[in-house]
Amino acid sequence: MTRPDPSISDLVADRRPGHSLPAGLYTRADVFDADMEIFFRNHWIAVGLECDVPEPGDAYVLDIGKSSLILLRDDEGEIRVLHNVCRHRGARVLNAGNSIVSKLVCPYHQWTYELSGELMHAPHMGQGFDKSCRSLKPVKFVSVGGLVYACLSDNPPEDIDRLIETMEPRLAPYDIRNAKVAYQCDVIENGNWKLTIENNRECYHCLGNHPELCLSFIDLDFGYDPAALSQADRERADAHEARFAEVTMAWEAAGYPSAAVLPRVEGDTNFRTQRLLMNGAGESQSPDTRAACKKLLGTMTDKMLGDVHLWGHNTWNHFMADHAVIATVIPLGPDRTLVRTKWLVHKDAVEGVDYDVQHLTSVWVATTDQDAELVERSHAGVSDPAYEPGPYSEFAETELESFAGWYVRQMRVNGY
Ligand code: 3BY
Ligand code: FES
Ligand code: FE
């Protein structure tokens, strides 16, 4: 005799603090649908960059669940985000990906929209047809220092202001608005989006899995049990902590906001930021830990300003003096997740002169592939009937507890 599946609310109620989630929250199709509604429709999500569309007429289409967004730059140079749904009979106007357009022309019956979304031409619709109420629907969006966040709901969470206030000054010297996408790559991970995010919220796995990234990452920044350290490592940890505190103060004094801003479990918009030191030469997440682009971003002149990390519930970002790495996470199914990574450099940086794409991207290309393998491995394991939620390390996995606590709270607030 088979027992009926627990409800989503039962799964949420079953989640033990300090532990990974009950299996069904990672694997079930009904939970995936609920996640898409709550976390990818009712919340602000990272969708793209102003510099995805540098010139008027540039368009970038991103599909999110059943929705599709057109991010574009209009004739006045302003960013617009529109629903990719024709106001005639609903056809998709543009295909996913990048395109250059002078007008938005629906391929079905050629209804033609201005880049503002306004309908300008609808053949054979008769004299009395009112075009003015048939514009492409706008999507609510904000630009956070050039990072475009959108919300598909009509009532977006108000606390996006905290993200804007925190990140605008942090990102200003990098001028991400006017950067250039030097390279982009998509990896489809065979796992649930929450496993993708959990994997990214800890570096417990880094030493064992990311040899390239570990050249620039400082293991001590990601949580350790002091009692487990040898005398020598404890001295190294103390020395690092003292140096890090000193450098953070110096960065702040020089006008570069650096201190940690932590997520609030009771907040709707989940993010965390901190400027961290890098290892080795300390300049960049490159194969030799030195700047991988000769022209620095924005108004940056000092290569030793560390790495501004920004983590959100569908994104992680690294802003270094020479380049930035921006990852966006879009769930495709309960066990499939798109991770789209973009590498940004100064808009005037010239490929082959100021940077070499392979050298610029190799660390995060390798890391992203390694993480895809880990997420697939972890999705397979949580799908096994033998899986039961396991304990997070209170030292190395505090951000997972923070994410899981926020996830569960949002599920409850939304009726589960
Ligand atoms: O995704 C990762 O491998 C991790 C976790 C923390 C930083 N990041 C590289
Ligand atoms: Fe777009 Fe008909 S559906 S023009
Ligand atoms: Fe990783």
Coordinates of C-alpha atoms and ligand atoms in Angstrom, one line a residue, residues 199-200 202-203 205-206 210 213 217 222 364 367 371, ligand 1:
N199 CA 26.2 25.0 -3.5
N200 CA 27.1 28.6 -4.2
E202 CA 29.3 27.7 0.8
C203 CA 33.0 27.2 0.1
H205 CA 33.4 22.2 -1.1
C206 CA 36.0 24.6 -2.6
H210 CA 38.0 24.1 -7.2
L213 CA 39.3 29.2 -7.9
F217 CA 39.9 32.5 -2.8
F222 CA 34.3 30.9 4.3
W364 CA 35.0 30.6 -13.6
T367 CA 34.5 26.4 -11.5
D371 CA 29.8 23.1 -9.6
Ligands
3BY1 O1 30.1 28.3 -6.0 C1 31.2 28.2 -5.3 O2 32.0 27.4 -5.6 C2 31.4 29.2 -4.2 C3 30.9 29.3 -2.9 C4 31.4 30.6 -2.3 C5 32.1 31.2 -3.4 N1 31.9 30.4 -4.5 C6 32.9 30.2 -5.4

